[in-house]
Coordinates of C-alpha atoms (C1' of nucleotides) in Angstrom, one line a residue:
Chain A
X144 CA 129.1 80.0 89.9
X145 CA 127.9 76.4 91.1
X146 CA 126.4 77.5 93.9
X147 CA 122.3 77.1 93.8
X148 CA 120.7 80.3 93.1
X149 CA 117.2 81.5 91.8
X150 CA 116.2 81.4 88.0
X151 CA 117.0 84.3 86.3
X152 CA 114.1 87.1 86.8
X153 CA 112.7 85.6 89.8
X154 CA 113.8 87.3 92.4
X155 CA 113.4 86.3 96.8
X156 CA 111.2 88.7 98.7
X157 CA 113.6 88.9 102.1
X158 CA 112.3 90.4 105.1
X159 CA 113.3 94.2 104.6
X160 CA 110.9 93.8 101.1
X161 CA 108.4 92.0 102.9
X162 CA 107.8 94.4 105.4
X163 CA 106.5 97.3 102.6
X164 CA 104.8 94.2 100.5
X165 CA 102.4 93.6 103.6
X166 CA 101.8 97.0 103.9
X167 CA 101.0 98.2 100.4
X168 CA 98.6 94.7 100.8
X169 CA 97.0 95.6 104.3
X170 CA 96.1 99.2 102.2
X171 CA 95.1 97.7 99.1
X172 CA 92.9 95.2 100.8
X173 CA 91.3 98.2 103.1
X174 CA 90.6 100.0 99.6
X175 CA 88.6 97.1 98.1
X176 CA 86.4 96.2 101.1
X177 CA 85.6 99.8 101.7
X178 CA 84.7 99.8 97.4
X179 CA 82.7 96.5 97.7
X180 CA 85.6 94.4 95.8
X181 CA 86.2 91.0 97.2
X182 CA 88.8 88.5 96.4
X183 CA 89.5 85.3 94.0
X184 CA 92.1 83.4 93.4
X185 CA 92.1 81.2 90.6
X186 CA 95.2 78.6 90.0
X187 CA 98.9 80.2 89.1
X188 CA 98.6 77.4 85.7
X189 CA 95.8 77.6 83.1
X190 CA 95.1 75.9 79.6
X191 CA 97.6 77.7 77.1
X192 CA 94.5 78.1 75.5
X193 CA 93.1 80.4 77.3
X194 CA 95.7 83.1 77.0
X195 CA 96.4 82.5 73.4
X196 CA 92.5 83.4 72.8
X197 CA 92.1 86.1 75.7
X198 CA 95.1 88.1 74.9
X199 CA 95.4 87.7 71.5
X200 CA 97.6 85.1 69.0
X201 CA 99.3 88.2 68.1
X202 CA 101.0 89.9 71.4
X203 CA 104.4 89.7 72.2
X204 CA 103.0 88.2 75.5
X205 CA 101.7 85.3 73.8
X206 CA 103.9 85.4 71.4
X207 CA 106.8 84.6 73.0
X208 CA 106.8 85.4 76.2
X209 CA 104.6 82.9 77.7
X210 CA 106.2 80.1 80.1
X211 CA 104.4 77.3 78.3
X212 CA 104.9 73.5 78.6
X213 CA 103.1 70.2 78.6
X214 CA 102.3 68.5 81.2
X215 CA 102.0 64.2 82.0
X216 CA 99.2 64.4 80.8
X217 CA 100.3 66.0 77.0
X218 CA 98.0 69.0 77.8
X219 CA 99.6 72.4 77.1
X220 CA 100.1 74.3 80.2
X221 CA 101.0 77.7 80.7
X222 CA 102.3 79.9 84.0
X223 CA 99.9 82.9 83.9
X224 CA 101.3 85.7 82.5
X225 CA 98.4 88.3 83.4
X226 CA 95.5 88.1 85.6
X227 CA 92.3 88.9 83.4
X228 CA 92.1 86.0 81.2
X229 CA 91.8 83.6 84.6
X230 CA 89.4 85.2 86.3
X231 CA 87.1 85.7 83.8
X232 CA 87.6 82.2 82.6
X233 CA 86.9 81.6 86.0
X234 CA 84.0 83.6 86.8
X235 CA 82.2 81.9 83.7
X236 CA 83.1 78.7 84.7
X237 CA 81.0 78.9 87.7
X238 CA 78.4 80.8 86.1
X239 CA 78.8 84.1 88.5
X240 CA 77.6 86.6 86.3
X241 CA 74.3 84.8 86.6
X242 CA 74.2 86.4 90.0
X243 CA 75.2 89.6 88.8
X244 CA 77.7 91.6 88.3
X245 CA 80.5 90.8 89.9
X246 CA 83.7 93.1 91.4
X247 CA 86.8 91.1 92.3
X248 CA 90.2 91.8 93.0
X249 CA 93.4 89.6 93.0
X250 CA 96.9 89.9 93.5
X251 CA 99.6 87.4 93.3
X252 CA 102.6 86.1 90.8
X253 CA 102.7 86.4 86.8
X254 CA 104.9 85.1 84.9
X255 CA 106.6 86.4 81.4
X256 CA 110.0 85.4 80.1
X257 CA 111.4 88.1 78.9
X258 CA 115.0 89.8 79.5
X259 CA 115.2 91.4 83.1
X260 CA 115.7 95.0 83.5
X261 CA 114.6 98.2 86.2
X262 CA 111.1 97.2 87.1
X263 CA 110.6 93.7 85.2
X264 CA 111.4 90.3 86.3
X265 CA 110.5 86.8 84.7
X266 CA 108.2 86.0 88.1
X267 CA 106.1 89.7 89.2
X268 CA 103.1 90.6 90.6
X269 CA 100.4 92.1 90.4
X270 CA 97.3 93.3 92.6
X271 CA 94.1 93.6 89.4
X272 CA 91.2 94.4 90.1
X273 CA 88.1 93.3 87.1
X274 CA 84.8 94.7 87.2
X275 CA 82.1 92.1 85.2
X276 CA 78.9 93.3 83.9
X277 CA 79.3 96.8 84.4
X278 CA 79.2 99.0 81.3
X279 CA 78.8 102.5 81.9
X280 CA 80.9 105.0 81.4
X281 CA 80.9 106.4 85.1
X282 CA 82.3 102.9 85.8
X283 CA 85.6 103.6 84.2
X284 CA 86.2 106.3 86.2
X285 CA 85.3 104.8 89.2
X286 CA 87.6 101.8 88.6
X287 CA 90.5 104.5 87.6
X288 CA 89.6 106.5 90.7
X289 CA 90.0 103.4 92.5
X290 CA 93.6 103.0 91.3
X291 CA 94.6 106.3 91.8
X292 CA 93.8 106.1 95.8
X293 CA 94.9 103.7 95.9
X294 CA 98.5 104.7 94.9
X295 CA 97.6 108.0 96.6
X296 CA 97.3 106.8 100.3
X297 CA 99.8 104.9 99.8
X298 CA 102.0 108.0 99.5
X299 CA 103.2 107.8 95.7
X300 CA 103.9 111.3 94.3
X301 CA 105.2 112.0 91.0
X302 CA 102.3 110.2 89.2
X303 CA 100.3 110.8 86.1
X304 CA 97.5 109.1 85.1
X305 CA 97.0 109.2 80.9
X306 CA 94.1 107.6 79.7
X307 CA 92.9 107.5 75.5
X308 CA 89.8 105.7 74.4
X309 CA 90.5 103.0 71.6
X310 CA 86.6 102.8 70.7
X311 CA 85.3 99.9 69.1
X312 CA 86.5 97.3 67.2
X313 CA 85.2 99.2 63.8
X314 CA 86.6 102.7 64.9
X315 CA 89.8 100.8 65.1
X316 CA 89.6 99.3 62.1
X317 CA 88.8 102.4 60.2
X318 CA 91.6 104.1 61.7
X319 CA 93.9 101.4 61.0
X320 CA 93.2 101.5 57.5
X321 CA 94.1 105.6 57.5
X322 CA 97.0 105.1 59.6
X323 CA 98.2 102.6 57.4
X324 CA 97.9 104.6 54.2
X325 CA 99.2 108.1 55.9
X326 CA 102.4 106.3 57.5
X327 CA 102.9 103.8 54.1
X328 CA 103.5 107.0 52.6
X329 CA 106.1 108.3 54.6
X330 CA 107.3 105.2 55.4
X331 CA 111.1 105.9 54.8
X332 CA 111.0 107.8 57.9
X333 CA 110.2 105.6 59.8
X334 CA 112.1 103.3 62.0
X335 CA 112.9 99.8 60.6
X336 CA 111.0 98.3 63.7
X337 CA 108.1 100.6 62.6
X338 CA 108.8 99.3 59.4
X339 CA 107.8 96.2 60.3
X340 CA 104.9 97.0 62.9
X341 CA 103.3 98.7 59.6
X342 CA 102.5 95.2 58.6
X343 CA 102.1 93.2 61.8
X344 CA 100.5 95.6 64.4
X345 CA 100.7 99.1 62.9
X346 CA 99.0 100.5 66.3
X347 CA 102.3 99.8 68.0
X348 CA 103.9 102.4 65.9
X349 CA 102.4 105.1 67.9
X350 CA 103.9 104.2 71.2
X351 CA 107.0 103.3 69.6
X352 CA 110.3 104.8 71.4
X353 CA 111.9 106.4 68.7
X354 CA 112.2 110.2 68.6
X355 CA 112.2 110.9 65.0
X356 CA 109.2 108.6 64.5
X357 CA 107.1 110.2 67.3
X358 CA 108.2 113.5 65.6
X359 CA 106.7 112.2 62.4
X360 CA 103.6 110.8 64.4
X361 CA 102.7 114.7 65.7
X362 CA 101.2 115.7 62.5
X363 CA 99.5 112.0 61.7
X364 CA 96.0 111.5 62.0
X365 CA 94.9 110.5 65.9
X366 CA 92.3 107.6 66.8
X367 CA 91.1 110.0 68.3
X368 CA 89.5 111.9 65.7
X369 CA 88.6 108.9 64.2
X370 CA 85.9 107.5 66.6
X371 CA 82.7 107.8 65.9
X372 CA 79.9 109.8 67.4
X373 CA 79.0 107.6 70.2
X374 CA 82.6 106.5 71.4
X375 CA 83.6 110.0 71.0
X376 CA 80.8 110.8 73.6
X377 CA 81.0 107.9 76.1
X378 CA 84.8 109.1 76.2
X379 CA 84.0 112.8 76.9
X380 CA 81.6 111.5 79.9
X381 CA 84.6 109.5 81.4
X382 CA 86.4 112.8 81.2
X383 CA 84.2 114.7 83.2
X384 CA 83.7 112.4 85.9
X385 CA 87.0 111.9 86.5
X386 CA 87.1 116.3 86.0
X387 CA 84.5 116.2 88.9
X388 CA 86.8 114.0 91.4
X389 CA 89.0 116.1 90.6
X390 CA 91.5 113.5 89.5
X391 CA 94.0 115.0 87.2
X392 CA 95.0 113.3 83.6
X393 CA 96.6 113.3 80.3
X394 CA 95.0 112.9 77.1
X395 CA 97.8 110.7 75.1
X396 CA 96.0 109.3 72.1
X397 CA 99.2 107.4 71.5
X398 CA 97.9 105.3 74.4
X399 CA 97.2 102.1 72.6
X400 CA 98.5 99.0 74.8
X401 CA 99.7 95.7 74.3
X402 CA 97.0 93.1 75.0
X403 CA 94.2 92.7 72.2
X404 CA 90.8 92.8 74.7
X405 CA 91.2 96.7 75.1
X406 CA 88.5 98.9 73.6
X407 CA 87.4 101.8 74.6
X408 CA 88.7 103.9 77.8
X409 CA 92.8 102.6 78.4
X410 CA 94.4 104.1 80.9
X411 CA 98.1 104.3 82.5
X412 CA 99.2 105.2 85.4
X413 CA 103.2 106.3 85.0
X414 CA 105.8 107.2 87.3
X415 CA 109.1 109.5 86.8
X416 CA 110.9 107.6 89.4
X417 CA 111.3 104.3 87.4
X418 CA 113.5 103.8 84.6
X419 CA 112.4 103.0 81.0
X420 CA 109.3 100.5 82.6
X421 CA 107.6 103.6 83.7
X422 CA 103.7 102.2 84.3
X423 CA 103.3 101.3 87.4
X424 CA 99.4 100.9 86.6
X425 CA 97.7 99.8 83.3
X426 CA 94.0 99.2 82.3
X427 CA 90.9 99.8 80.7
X428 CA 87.7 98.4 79.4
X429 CA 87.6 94.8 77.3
X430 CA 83.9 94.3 76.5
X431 CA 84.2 91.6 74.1
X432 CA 87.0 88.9 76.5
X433 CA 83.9 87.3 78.5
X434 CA 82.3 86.1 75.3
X435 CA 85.0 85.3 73.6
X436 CA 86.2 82.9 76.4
X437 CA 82.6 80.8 76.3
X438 CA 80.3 83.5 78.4
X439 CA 77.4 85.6 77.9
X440 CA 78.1 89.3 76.5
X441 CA 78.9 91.3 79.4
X442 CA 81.1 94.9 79.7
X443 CA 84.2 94.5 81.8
X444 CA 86.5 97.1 83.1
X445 CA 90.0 96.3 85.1
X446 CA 93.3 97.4 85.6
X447 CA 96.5 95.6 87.0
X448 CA 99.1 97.2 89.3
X449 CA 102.2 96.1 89.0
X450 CA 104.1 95.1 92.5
X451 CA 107.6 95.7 92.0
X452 CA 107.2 99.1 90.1
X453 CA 105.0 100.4 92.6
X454 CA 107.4 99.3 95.7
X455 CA 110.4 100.7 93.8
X456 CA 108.3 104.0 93.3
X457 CA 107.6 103.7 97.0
X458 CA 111.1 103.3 98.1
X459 CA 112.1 106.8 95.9
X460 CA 108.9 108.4 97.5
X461 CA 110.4 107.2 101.4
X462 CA 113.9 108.1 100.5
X463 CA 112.8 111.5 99.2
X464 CA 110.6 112.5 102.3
X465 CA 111.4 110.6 105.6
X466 CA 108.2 111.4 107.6
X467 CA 106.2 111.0 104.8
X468 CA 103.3 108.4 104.7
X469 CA 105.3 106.2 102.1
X470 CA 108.1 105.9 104.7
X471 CA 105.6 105.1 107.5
X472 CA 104.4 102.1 105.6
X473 CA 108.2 100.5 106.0
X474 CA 108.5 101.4 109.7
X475 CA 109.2 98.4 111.6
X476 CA 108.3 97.2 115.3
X477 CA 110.9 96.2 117.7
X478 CA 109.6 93.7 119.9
X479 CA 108.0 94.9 123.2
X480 CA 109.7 92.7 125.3
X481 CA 113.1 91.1 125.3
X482 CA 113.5 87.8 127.5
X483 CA 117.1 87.7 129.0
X484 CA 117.0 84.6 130.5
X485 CA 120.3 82.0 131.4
X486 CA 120.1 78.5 133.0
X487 CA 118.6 75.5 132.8
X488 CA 115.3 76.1 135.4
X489 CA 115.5 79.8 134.0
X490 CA 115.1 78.2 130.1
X491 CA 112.1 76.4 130.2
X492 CA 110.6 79.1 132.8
X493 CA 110.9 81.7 130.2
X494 CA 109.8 79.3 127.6
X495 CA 106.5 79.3 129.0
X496 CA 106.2 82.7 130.1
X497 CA 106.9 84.4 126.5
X498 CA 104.0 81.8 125.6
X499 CA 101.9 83.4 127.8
X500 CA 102.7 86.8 126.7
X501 CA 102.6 86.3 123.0
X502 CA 99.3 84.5 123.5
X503 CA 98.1 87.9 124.9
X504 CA 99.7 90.3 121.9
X505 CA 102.9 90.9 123.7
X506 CA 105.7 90.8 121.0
X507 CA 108.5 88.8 123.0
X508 CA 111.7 88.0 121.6
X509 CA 113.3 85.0 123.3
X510 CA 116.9 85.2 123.7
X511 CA 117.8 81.8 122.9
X512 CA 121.5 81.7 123.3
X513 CA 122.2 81.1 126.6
X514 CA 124.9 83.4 127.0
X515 CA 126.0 85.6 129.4
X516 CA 123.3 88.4 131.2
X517 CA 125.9 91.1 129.5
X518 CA 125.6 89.9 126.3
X519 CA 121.6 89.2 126.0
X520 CA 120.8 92.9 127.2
X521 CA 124.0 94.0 124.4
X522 CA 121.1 92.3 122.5
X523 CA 118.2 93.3 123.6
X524 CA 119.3 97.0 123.1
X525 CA 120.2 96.7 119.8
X526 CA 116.8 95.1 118.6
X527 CA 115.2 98.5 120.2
X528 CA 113.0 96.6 122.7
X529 CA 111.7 99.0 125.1
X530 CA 111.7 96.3 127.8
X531 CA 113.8 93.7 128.8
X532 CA 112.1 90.6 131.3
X533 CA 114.6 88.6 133.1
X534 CA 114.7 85.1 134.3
X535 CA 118.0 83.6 136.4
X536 CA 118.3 81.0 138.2
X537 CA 117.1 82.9 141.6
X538 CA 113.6 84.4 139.9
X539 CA 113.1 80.7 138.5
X540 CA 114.0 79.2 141.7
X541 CA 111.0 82.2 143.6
X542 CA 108.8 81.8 140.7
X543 CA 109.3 85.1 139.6
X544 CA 111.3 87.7 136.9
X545 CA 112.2 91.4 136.4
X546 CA 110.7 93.8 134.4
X547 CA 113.2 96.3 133.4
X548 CA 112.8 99.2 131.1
X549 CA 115.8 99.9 128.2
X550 CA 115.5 103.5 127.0
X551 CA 112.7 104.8 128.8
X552 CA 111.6 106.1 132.3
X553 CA 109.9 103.7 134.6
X554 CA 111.0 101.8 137.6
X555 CA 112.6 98.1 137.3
X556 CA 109.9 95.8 139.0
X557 CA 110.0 92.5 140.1
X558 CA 106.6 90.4 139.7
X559 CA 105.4 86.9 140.2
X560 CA 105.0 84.7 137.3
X561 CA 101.8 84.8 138.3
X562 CA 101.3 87.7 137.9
X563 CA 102.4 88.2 134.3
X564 CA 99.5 89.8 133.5
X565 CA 100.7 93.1 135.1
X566 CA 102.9 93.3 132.0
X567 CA 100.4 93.7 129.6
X568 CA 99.1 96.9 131.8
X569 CA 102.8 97.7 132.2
X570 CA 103.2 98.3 128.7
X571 CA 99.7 99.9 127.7
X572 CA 101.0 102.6 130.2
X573 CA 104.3 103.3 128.2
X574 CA 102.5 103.6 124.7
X575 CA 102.5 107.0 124.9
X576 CA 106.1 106.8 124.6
X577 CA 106.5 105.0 121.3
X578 CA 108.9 105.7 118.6
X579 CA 108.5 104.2 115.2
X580 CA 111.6 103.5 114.0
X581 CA 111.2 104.6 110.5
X582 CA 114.3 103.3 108.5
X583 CA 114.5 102.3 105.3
X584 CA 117.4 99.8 104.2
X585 CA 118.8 100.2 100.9
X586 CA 118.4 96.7 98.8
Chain B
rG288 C1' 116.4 87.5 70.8
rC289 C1' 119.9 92.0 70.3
rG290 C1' 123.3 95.9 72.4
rG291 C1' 126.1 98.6 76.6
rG292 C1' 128.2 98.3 81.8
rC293 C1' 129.8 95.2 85.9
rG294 C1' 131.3 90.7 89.0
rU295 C1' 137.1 91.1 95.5
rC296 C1' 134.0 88.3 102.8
rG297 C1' 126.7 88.3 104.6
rC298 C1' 126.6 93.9 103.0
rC299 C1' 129.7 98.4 101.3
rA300 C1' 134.6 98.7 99.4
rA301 C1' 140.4 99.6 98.4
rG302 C1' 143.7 97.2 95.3
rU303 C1' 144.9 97.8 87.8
rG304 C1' 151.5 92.5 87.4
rG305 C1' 155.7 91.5 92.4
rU306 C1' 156.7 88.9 99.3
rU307 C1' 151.2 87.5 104.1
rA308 C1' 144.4 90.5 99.5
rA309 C1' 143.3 97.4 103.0
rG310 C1' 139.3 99.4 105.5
rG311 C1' 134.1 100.1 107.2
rC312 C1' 129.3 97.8 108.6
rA313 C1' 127.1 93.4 110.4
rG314 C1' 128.3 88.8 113.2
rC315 C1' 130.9 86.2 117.1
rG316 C1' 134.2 86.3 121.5
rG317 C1' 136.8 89.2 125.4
rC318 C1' 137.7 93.5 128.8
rU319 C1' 132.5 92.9 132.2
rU320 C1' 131.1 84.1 134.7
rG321 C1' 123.6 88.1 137.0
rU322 C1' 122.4 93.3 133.9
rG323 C1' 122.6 96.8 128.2
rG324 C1' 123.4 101.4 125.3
rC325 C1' 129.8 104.2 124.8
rG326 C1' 134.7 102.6 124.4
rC327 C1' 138.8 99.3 123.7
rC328 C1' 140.9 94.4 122.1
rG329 C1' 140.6 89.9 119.3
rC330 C1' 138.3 86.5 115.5
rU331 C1' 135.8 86.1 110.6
rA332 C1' 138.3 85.7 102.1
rU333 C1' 144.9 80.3 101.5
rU334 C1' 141.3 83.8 97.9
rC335 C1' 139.3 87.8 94.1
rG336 C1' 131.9 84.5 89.8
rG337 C1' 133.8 79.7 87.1
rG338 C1' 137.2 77.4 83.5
rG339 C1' 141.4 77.6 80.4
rG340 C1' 145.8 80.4 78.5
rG341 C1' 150.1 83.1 78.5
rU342 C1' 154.0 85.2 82.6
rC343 C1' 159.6 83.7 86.8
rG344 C1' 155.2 85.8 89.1
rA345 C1' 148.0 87.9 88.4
rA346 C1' 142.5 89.7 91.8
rU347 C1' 145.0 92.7 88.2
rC348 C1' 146.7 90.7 80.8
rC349 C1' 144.1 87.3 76.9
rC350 C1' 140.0 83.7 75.5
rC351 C1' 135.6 81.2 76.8
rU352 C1' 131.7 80.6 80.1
rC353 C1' 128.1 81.8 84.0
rG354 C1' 125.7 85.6 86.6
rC355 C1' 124.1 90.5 87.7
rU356 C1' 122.7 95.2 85.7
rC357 C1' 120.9 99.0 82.3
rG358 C1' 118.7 99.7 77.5
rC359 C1' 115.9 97.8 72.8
rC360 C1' 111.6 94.8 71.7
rC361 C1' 107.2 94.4 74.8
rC362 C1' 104.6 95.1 79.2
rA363 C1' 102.8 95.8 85.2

RNA sequence: GCGGGCGUCGCCAAGUGGUUAAGGCAGCGGCUUGUGGCGCCGCUAUUCGGGGGGUCGAAUCCCCUCGCUCGCCCCA
């Protein structure tokens, strides 16, 4: 193929995607005003630096995933390949937490090179949200409430949310000491990748994939039980308030995640409609990143929502259930007005008249081919405008044009280009009559 | 990085060695040079991701390559 096509794993957002994208936005974006959440937007490349320290030396992410590469200037740059390490670098750069605590949301493209596959891609994105300076334990479960609304109004079924609490860094330790010693001596039944995890990051093990390992992993001992007192007890609290919104969960201590900030409460949010990527939703709290990237102490919550899952959950959800409010987020609007219009006067007349119309929130589509009156209404009935206007040479000529209705009741009227007003108040009266086309292309 | 599946028109898709590569959708044009939705007619791949090899002859067989896809690793 030497025709010129996108990188592998980045993939063109064309307009039947960008229709849903803008609406899962518009929601998302009504979610966090209505939470107190407002926006950043900090640059797409950062310092390697910064993610090699914020996410850990040791992750796969940074590891070798990372799109890194020096610049003119011999600095090393890298594309971001999550959202927390930026805005936190950011939000101590310009000293906000001096101010306060501070809850911001982002969205927007990451980066990871990695193999594509159902529900990951080389360029994705992400909508995060990072709560700075807030500790408590009620906090967590209002961020993961937030989350699960979010995905809720948006008409997602099929979801659960697990969460697990990875406590401090010495509960960790501790437990990575016993987990060590009780899967060392059983290690012949473990996988050979486990095998090796047993060395490099033995808390991988326990989300590993393989059946007979997670069998052997049923009877080993749980970080759970190896928290101590005070974890143990901030974890039970985040329990009961998400018990008293009523928001339903899983207790998986398997939980661990991939990214080395997480202590404490970590939560997923998975779907059964995606393939082997199954979280559409991960986060949790990472009390120690600010200071480790140059800032004051300060507790920090967050969680990052991953685009494409959640629109390829959305798509199942529509598919599944028609009228249902997932489907209503893809429904598309057909113009209000269709312009037939043919000749030279006629042309430039409805030139300026869809200006005037578009100026006053009248979606007009302009037929711009010129062709005959038959084929511009073929037109204008196949885009599903309710009206069509028309301009000839005679309404040109009389400064005027027809307002004719498509596929709904109403007279055929003939008014005065000055008078295009009346259209506006034409239409109002017909929006009773609407019908959301609700149809939902396959990709 | 490693494994499996697949690549025929903008999209879906038949064809699995033999003269001109079905069909559907969309698009464009016509029947209908100023009035649509239905219908009918016509047009739209010298070419089967790309390259090479064998064959009298290939989209169909072989090799290489590129791409897509699913899974592993890991993550959203």
């Amino acid at each position: 193929m030497s025709q010129l096509q996108s990188l592998r794993g980045m993939v063109d957002l064309l307009p039947v995607q960008t229709r849903r994208w803008q609406a899962v936005e518009a929601v998302a974006r009504t979610h966090f005003r209505c939470a107190g959440i407002e926006e950043i937007r900090t640059p797409l490349l950062e310092v390697t630096d910064l993610f090699a320290r914020g996410i850990g030396e040791g992750t796969d992410v940074v590891g070798k995933e990372m799109y890194s590469f020096r610049d003119r200037g011999d600095r090393s740059c890298t594309l971001r390949p999550e959202g927390t390490a930026s805005v936190v670098r950011s939000v101590v750069q310009h000293g906000l937490l001096s101010q306060g605590s501070q809850k911001l949301w982002y969205c927007g493209p990451m980066f990871r090179y990695e193999r594509p596959q159902a529900g990951r891609q080389r360029q994705f994105h992400q909508i995060g949200v990072e709560w700075l300076g807030v500790g408590s334990a009620r906090s967590d479960a209002e961020v993961i409430a937030l989350a699960w609304d979010l995905l809720r109004d948006l008409g997602v079924s099929g979801l659960e949310l697990q969460i697990n609490s990875l406590g401090t860094i010495d509960d960790r330790q501790r437990y990575r000491a016993e987990l060590v010693a009780w899967l060392q001596a059983r290690a012949d039944r473990l996988d050979p990748d486990s095998q090796q995890r047993l060395t490099t990051n033995p808390l991988r093990i326990l989300d590993s994939k393989n059946p007979a390992t997670q069998q052997l992993l049923a009877e080993a001992p749980t970080l759970l039980d190896a928290l101590s007192e005070e974890s143990s007890q901030r974890f039970q609290a985040v329990q009961a308030y998400l018990a008293q919104m009523e928001i339903p969960f899983r207790l998986n201590t398997r939980l661990v995640r991939g990214l080395d900030y997480y202590g404490h409460t970590a939560f997923e949010i998975t779907s059964d409609q995606l393939g082997a990527q199954a979280t559409v939703c991960g986060g949790g709290r990472y009390d120690g990143l600010v200071q480790q990237l140059g800032g004051p102490a300060t507790p920090a919550v967050g969680w990052a929502l991953g685009m494409e899952r959640l629109l390829l959950v959305l798509e199942a959800a529509a598919a599944a259930d028609p009228e249902g409010a997932a489907a209503r987020l893809a429904a598309t609007r057909a113009p209000d007005v269709y312009l037939v219009n043919r000749g030279e006067q006629a042309e430039a007349v409805a030139l300026v008249l869809a200006r005037q119309l578009r100026a006053a929130g009248v979606c007009i589509e302009l037929d711009g081919s010129g062709s005959a009156f038959g084929k511009q209404f073929k037109r204008a009935d196949r885009c599903g405008a309710r009206w069509a206007a028309v301009i000839g040479d005679e309404e040109a000529a009389e400064a005027r044009f027809l307002l004719k209705p498509l596929h709904n009741k109403g007279e055929e009227r003939c008014l005065a280009m000055a008078d295009w007003q009346m259209v506006i108040d034409i239409l109002a009266c017909d929006e009773s009559d609407i019908t959301t086309a609700t149809q939902f292309d396959q990709q």
